[in-house]
Coordinates of C-alpha atoms in Angstrom, one line a residue:
M1 CA -54.2 16.0 32.8
W2 CA -55.8 18.2 30.3
V3 CA -53.6 20.8 28.6
S4 CA -55.1 23.2 26.0
G5 CA -53.2 23.2 23.3
L6 CA -50.7 22.0 20.3
L7 CA -47.8 23.3 18.4
S8 CA -47.5 26.9 18.0
R9 CA -46.8 28.5 14.9
A10 CA -46.0 32.6 13.9
R11 CA -49.2 33.6 12.7
T12 CA -51.0 31.8 15.6
P13 CA -53.0 35.3 17.3
A14 CA -51.2 36.1 20.5
R15 CA -54.2 36.7 22.2
L16 CA -55.1 32.7 22.5
L17 CA -51.2 32.3 23.8
R18 CA -51.7 34.3 26.9
D19 CA -51.5 31.6 29.5
V20 CA -49.3 29.2 28.2
L21 CA -46.3 31.5 26.8
P22 CA -43.7 32.4 29.2
A23 CA -43.2 35.7 30.5
S24 CA -41.2 37.1 27.5
G25 CA -44.3 36.4 25.4
R26 CA -41.8 34.8 22.8
R27 CA -43.2 32.4 20.9
G28 CA -41.7 29.0 18.8
P29 CA -42.3 25.6 18.5
A30 CA -44.3 25.4 21.9
I31 CA -47.6 24.7 23.1
S32 CA -50.5 26.9 22.0
S33 CA -54.4 27.5 23.1
Y34 CA -56.8 27.5 19.9
S35 CA -60.4 28.6 20.6
A36 CA -62.8 26.8 18.4
S37 CA -66.7 26.5 18.5
A38 CA -66.9 22.7 17.8
E39 CA -65.6 20.4 20.1
P40 CA -61.7 20.0 19.3
S41 CA -59.9 16.8 18.9
R42 CA -58.0 14.9 21.4
V43 CA -54.3 14.2 20.5
R44 CA -51.5 12.1 23.1
A45 CA -48.2 14.1 22.8
L46 CA -45.0 14.0 24.8
V47 CA -44.5 17.2 25.9
Y48 CA -41.5 19.0 28.1
G49 CA -41.6 22.0 30.0
H50 CA -38.4 22.0 31.2
H51 CA -34.9 20.9 30.1
G52 CA -33.3 18.1 32.0
D53 CA -32.4 14.6 32.2
P54 CA -35.7 13.0 29.3
P55 CA -37.1 10.5 31.3
K56 CA -37.7 12.3 34.1
V57 CA -38.5 15.9 32.3
V58 CA -41.2 14.1 29.2
E59 CA -44.5 13.4 29.7
L60 CA -47.5 11.9 27.6
K61 CA -50.1 14.8 27.7
N62 CA -53.7 15.2 26.8
L63 CA -53.4 18.2 24.1
E64 CA -56.3 19.7 21.6
L65 CA -55.8 20.1 18.1
A66 CA -56.0 23.6 16.3
A67 CA -58.8 23.7 13.5
V68 CA -57.2 23.6 9.5
G69 CA -56.8 27.1 8.6
G70 CA -56.1 27.7 4.7
S71 CA -52.8 27.1 4.0
D72 CA -53.0 24.3 6.9
V73 CA -52.2 20.0 6.6
H74 CA -53.7 18.1 9.8
V75 CA -51.3 14.7 9.9
K76 CA -52.1 11.9 12.1
M77 CA -48.8 10.7 12.6
L78 CA -47.4 6.8 11.9
A79 CA -43.7 6.4 13.7
A80 CA -41.4 8.7 15.3
P81 CA -37.6 7.9 16.0
I82 CA -35.7 8.9 18.9
N83 CA -32.1 10.6 18.1
P84 CA -29.4 11.5 19.9
S85 CA -30.5 14.9 18.7
D86 CA -33.6 14.6 19.8
I87 CA -32.6 13.7 23.5
N88 CA -29.9 16.3 23.3
M89 CA -32.5 19.2 23.2
I90 CA -34.7 17.7 25.9
Q91 CA -31.4 18.5 27.9
G92 CA -30.2 21.9 26.2
N93 CA -27.3 20.5 25.2
Y94 CA -28.2 21.4 21.3
G95 CA -27.9 24.2 18.4
L96 CA -31.2 24.2 17.9
L97 CA -33.7 24.6 20.6
P98 CA -37.2 25.6 20.8
K99 CA -38.9 27.8 23.6
L100 CA -40.6 25.5 26.8
P101 CA -43.1 24.1 26.7
A102 CA -42.5 21.6 23.8
V103 CA -43.2 18.5 21.8
G104 CA -40.2 16.3 21.5
G105 CA -39.5 14.7 17.8
N106 CA -37.2 16.3 15.3
E107 CA -38.2 13.6 13.2
G108 CA -41.0 11.3 11.3
V109 CA -43.4 10.7 9.2
G110 CA -46.8 10.8 9.5
Q111 CA -50.0 10.4 7.1
V112 CA -52.2 13.8 5.4
V113 CA -56.1 13.9 7.2
A114 CA -56.5 17.3 5.3
V115 CA -55.6 20.6 4.4
G116 CA -57.1 23.3 3.9
S117 CA -58.2 25.3 0.7
D118 CA -54.8 27.5 -0.1
V119 CA -52.6 23.8 -0.2
T120 CA -51.1 23.1 -3.7
S121 CA -48.6 20.4 -2.6
L122 CA -50.1 18.1 -0.7
K123 CA -53.3 16.3 -0.5
A124 CA -55.6 13.5 2.4
G125 CA -53.2 10.2 1.8
D126 CA -50.3 11.4 1.1
W127 CA -46.6 10.4 3.8
V128 CA -45.3 13.8 4.8
I129 CA -41.9 14.2 7.0
P130 CA -40.9 17.3 8.5
A131 CA -39.4 19.8 6.4
N132 CA -37.1 21.1 9.7
A133 CA -36.1 20.2 12.5
G134 CA -38.3 21.5 15.7
L135 CA -41.4 20.8 14.5
G136 CA -42.5 18.1 17.1
T137 CA -43.5 14.7 16.1
W138 CA -44.5 12.8 19.0
Q139 CA -47.5 13.0 19.1
T140 CA -50.2 11.0 17.7
E141 CA -51.9 14.1 15.4
A142 CA -50.8 17.4 14.8
V143 CA -51.6 20.7 12.5
F144 CA -48.6 21.9 10.7
S145 CA -48.2 24.7 7.5
E146 CA -48.1 23.7 4.0
E147 CA -44.0 24.9 4.6
E148 CA -43.0 22.1 7.3
L149 CA -43.9 19.4 5.9
M150 CA -42.7 17.7 2.4
R151 CA -44.4 14.4 0.8
V152 CA -42.5 11.4 0.6
P153 CA -43.7 8.4 -1.6
S154 CA -45.6 5.9 0.8
D155 CA -44.2 2.8 -1.7
I156 CA -41.4 2.2 0.7
P157 CA -41.1 0.9 4.2
L158 CA -42.7 3.2 7.3
Q159 CA -39.9 2.5 8.9
C160 CA -37.3 3.2 5.8
A161 CA -39.7 6.6 5.5
A162 CA -39.8 7.5 9.7
T163 CA -36.2 7.8 9.5
L164 CA -34.8 9.3 6.6
S165 CA -34.7 13.2 7.0
V166 CA -31.8 12.6 9.4
N167 CA -29.5 10.0 9.4
P168 CA -29.8 8.7 5.3
C169 CA -29.1 12.6 4.4
T170 CA -26.4 13.0 7.0
A171 CA -24.5 10.1 5.3
Y172 CA -25.2 10.7 2.1
R173 CA -24.2 15.2 2.5
M174 CA -20.7 14.3 4.1
L175 CA -20.1 11.6 1.7
M176 CA -21.1 13.6 -1.5
D177 CA -19.8 17.6 0.2
F178 CA -16.4 16.8 1.2
E179 CA -14.0 15.0 -1.2
Q180 CA -14.5 14.0 -4.4
L181 CA -14.9 10.2 -4.0
Q182 CA -13.6 8.0 -7.1
P183 CA -15.5 4.2 -7.0
G184 CA -14.2 1.2 -8.2
S185 CA -11.8 -2.0 -7.2
I186 CA -9.2 0.3 -6.6
G187 CA -10.5 3.9 -6.2
D188 CA -11.6 5.3 -3.0
S189 CA -12.2 4.4 0.8
V190 CA -13.7 5.3 3.5
I191 CA -13.4 5.4 7.4
Q192 CA -15.9 6.1 10.1
N193 CA -16.5 5.4 13.5
A194 CA -19.6 5.3 16.2
S195 CA -20.0 2.7 12.6
N196 CA -23.4 0.6 14.1
S197 CA -25.0 3.8 14.6
G198 CA -28.4 5.4 12.4
V199 CA -25.6 7.5 10.2
G200 CA -23.2 5.1 10.4
Q201 CA -25.3 2.7 8.9
A202 CA -26.2 4.7 6.6
V203 CA -23.1 5.9 5.0
I204 CA -21.7 1.8 4.8
Q205 CA -24.7 1.1 2.5
I206 CA -24.8 4.3 0.8
A207 CA -21.2 4.4 0.1
A208 CA -21.2 0.5 -1.1
A209 CA -23.9 2.1 -3.0
L210 CA -21.8 5.0 -5.0
G211 CA -18.6 2.3 -5.3
L212 CA -16.8 3.6 -2.3
R213 CA -14.9 1.0 0.2
S214 CA -15.1 1.1 4.1
I215 CA -13.2 1.0 7.4
N216 CA -16.1 0.8 10.0
V217 CA -14.8 1.7 13.7
V218 CA -17.1 0.5 16.4
R219 CA -16.7 -0.3 20.3
D220 CA -16.1 -3.6 21.2
R221 CA -18.4 -5.5 23.4
P222 CA -19.5 -9.3 23.8
D223 CA -21.6 -9.7 20.6
I224 CA -19.3 -8.1 18.5
Q225 CA -19.1 -10.6 16.1
K226 CA -22.9 -10.6 15.7
L227 CA -22.6 -6.7 15.0
T228 CA -19.4 -7.1 13.0
D229 CA -21.4 -10.3 10.2
R230 CA -24.4 -6.8 10.4
L231 CA -22.6 -4.7 9.2
K232 CA -21.1 -6.9 6.8
N233 CA -24.3 -7.5 5.9
L234 CA -25.2 -3.8 5.5
G235 CA -21.8 -3.8 2.6
A236 CA -18.7 -2.7 4.6
E237 CA -16.0 -4.1 4.0
H238 CA -13.6 -3.8 7.0
V239 CA -15.3 -3.6 10.6
I240 CA -12.4 -3.0 13.2
T241 CA -12.9 -2.1 16.8
E242 CA -11.5 1.0 18.3
E243 CA -8.7 -0.9 19.7
E244 CA -7.7 -3.0 16.8
L245 CA -7.3 0.5 15.1
R246 CA -4.2 1.5 17.7
R247 CA -2.7 -1.4 16.7
P248 CA 0.1 -1.5 14.5
E249 CA -1.7 -4.0 12.6
M250 CA -4.1 -1.7 11.3
K251 CA -1.3 -0.8 8.1
N252 CA -2.1 -4.1 7.4
I253 CA -5.5 -2.8 5.8
F254 CA -4.3 -1.1 3.4
K255 CA -1.8 -3.0 2.0
D256 CA -5.2 -4.3 -0.3
M257 CA -6.4 -1.0 -0.5
P258 CA -5.8 3.0 -0.1
Q259 CA -6.0 5.2 3.0
P260 CA -8.7 6.9 2.7
R261 CA -9.2 10.9 1.9
L262 CA -12.3 10.8 4.2
A263 CA -13.5 10.4 7.5
L264 CA -16.3 11.0 9.3
N265 CA -16.1 10.9 13.4
C266 CA -18.8 10.8 15.3
V267 CA -17.5 10.1 18.6
G268 CA -14.2 12.6 19.1
G269 CA -12.1 12.4 22.2
K270 CA -8.9 9.5 21.3
S271 CA -11.5 7.7 18.6
S272 CA -11.2 10.9 16.3
T273 CA -7.0 11.2 16.6
E274 CA -6.6 7.8 16.3
L275 CA -9.2 8.5 12.3
L276 CA -7.0 11.4 11.6
R277 CA -3.7 9.0 11.8
Q278 CA -4.9 6.5 9.3
L279 CA -5.8 9.3 6.8
A280 CA -4.3 9.6 3.5
P281 CA -2.4 13.2 2.8
G282 CA -4.7 15.8 2.3
G283 CA -7.4 14.0 3.7
T284 CA -10.0 15.5 5.4
M285 CA -11.8 14.4 8.9
V286 CA -15.6 15.6 9.0
T287 CA -16.8 15.9 12.7
Y288 CA -21.1 15.5 13.0
G289 CA -21.6 14.2 17.0
G290 CA -19.4 14.2 19.7
M291 CA -20.3 11.1 21.0
A292 CA -17.0 10.6 24.1
K293 CA -18.2 14.2 25.8
Q294 CA -14.6 14.7 24.6
P295 CA -12.6 18.2 22.3
V296 CA -11.3 16.5 19.0
I297 CA -7.0 16.9 19.3
A298 CA -5.6 16.9 15.5
S299 CA -1.5 16.2 15.9
V300 CA 0.0 18.9 14.9
S301 CA 2.4 17.7 12.5
L302 CA -0.5 15.3 11.0
L303 CA -1.7 18.9 10.0
I304 CA 1.0 20.6 8.7
F305 CA 2.7 17.4 6.6
K306 CA -0.3 15.4 5.8
D307 CA -2.1 18.5 5.1
L308 CA -5.4 17.3 6.8
K309 CA -8.5 19.5 6.6
L310 CA -10.9 19.6 10.0
R311 CA -14.6 20.0 8.8
G312 CA -18.2 19.8 10.8
F313 CA -21.8 19.0 9.6
W314 CA -24.9 19.6 10.6
M315 CA -27.6 18.7 8.6
S316 CA -29.9 21.7 9.9
Q317 CA -27.3 23.6 9.1
W318 CA -27.5 22.8 5.2
K319 CA -30.9 23.2 4.9
K320 CA -30.7 26.8 5.9
D321 CA -27.9 27.0 3.2
H322 CA -29.8 25.1 0.7
S323 CA -33.5 25.2 -1.5
P324 CA -36.2 23.0 -0.5
D325 CA -36.1 21.5 -3.8
Q326 CA -32.6 20.7 -3.0
F327 CA -33.3 18.8 0.3
K328 CA -36.8 17.3 -1.9
E329 CA -33.8 16.4 -5.0
M330 CA -31.9 14.1 -2.1
I331 CA -34.9 12.5 -0.6
L332 CA -35.9 11.6 -3.7
T333 CA -32.1 9.8 -4.4
L334 CA -32.4 8.1 -1.0
C335 CA -35.8 7.3 -1.6
D336 CA -34.3 5.6 -5.2
L337 CA -31.4 3.9 -3.2
I338 CA -34.7 2.1 -0.7
R339 CA -37.0 0.9 -3.4
Q340 CA -33.5 -0.7 -5.2
G341 CA -32.6 -2.3 -2.0
Q342 CA -29.6 -1.0 -1.5
L343 CA -30.7 1.3 1.3
T344 CA -32.8 0.1 4.1
G345 CA -33.5 2.0 7.7
P346 CA -32.1 1.2 10.6
A347 CA -32.1 -1.6 12.8
C348 CA -35.4 -0.7 15.1
T349 CA -37.6 -1.2 17.5
E350 CA -41.3 -0.8 17.7
V351 CA -42.8 1.5 21.6
P352 CA -46.0 2.0 21.6
L353 CA -46.1 5.8 22.3
Q354 CA -47.6 5.6 26.1
D355 CA -44.3 3.0 26.6
Y356 CA -42.2 6.3 26.5
Q357 CA -39.8 6.4 29.6
R358 CA -39.1 2.2 28.2
A359 CA -37.7 3.8 24.9
L360 CA -36.1 7.1 25.8
E361 CA -34.1 5.3 29.1
A362 CA -33.1 2.3 25.8
S363 CA -31.8 5.1 23.5
M364 CA -29.6 6.7 26.3
K365 CA -28.2 3.1 26.9
P366 CA -24.6 2.4 25.3
F367 CA -24.2 -0.5 23.0
V368 CA -27.8 -0.6 21.9
S369 CA -27.5 -0.7 17.8
S370 CA -31.5 -0.3 18.0
K371 CA -33.5 2.6 17.2
Q372 CA -35.9 3.0 19.8
I373 CA -39.1 4.0 17.4
L374 CA -42.4 5.9 18.3
T375 CA -45.2 3.8 16.6
M376 CA -48.6 6.0 17.4

């Protein structure tokens, strides 16, 4: 099927959108058309026209590439991951939903092919990542506005660049923003669940780089020892299962390390309740996901007598509340950790774009520790 269009932008003339917009005429990061005298370049993109089960509603379509305007940047996408937020967005269960039809993907890395005459911060050959969510990275190439992109160093591994702007940033901000943690052998510790997730792996490494000790909770599985070894190789001090977290013997861990002042919750339900029980008085639990699809249940006595705090974190909201320069500063800090060997990309499986259904299905299976990366 041939579809005319690409991601729409606020400045796109409305008359060019007549055939593809919903009746309301509202525009967002959806599919738009473009008229040009020259033969347009053809682009392959993963598009969804309505919300639902990702393997069923996402389709590989051909699009036309818009001409490069004065403030535009032509980007050839190199690699883009499938994150839980991408899945939730396609399902319609996310805090940010693009207008439909839309190109999937919130994260990835591309290389600049050409820039418009008014572009000053980028040049051909630069590597770029999305400045914000909702850009639509699951496509072979695209034309974006300069302000929608951020340059990243090209001397870091491709998989690290492709997965830089969501999980590592989330991990870094949660470790830095909620408690003033002290490093060292008798310093502060952090406890987290979903420790083998992309954020979890980043938390382990960044915490170790900061001199913090970590307790990492995972679900039990047949290859638990293999997973434990891999997480410890990343810098995890303790790796325990959800079942072990609930046992009385858990207190033995704190004979040689302090109770954590920070808990990071991506699961909810019973798992989050157990994380709260392990916190030191005055500690904070930050929730950034809800994999169990169950509410966070907090004991009244823990809130009153231990003065525990419950907070939430969403990277997209952090970006709204902070300047592009602050985001860039964080990205460069993370790139320094990558260069120093203190931060690596998550375990990944590269999948060609045309095999997207296999990648989508794999990303939704339980106990999968490998992130699916679409290669263009």
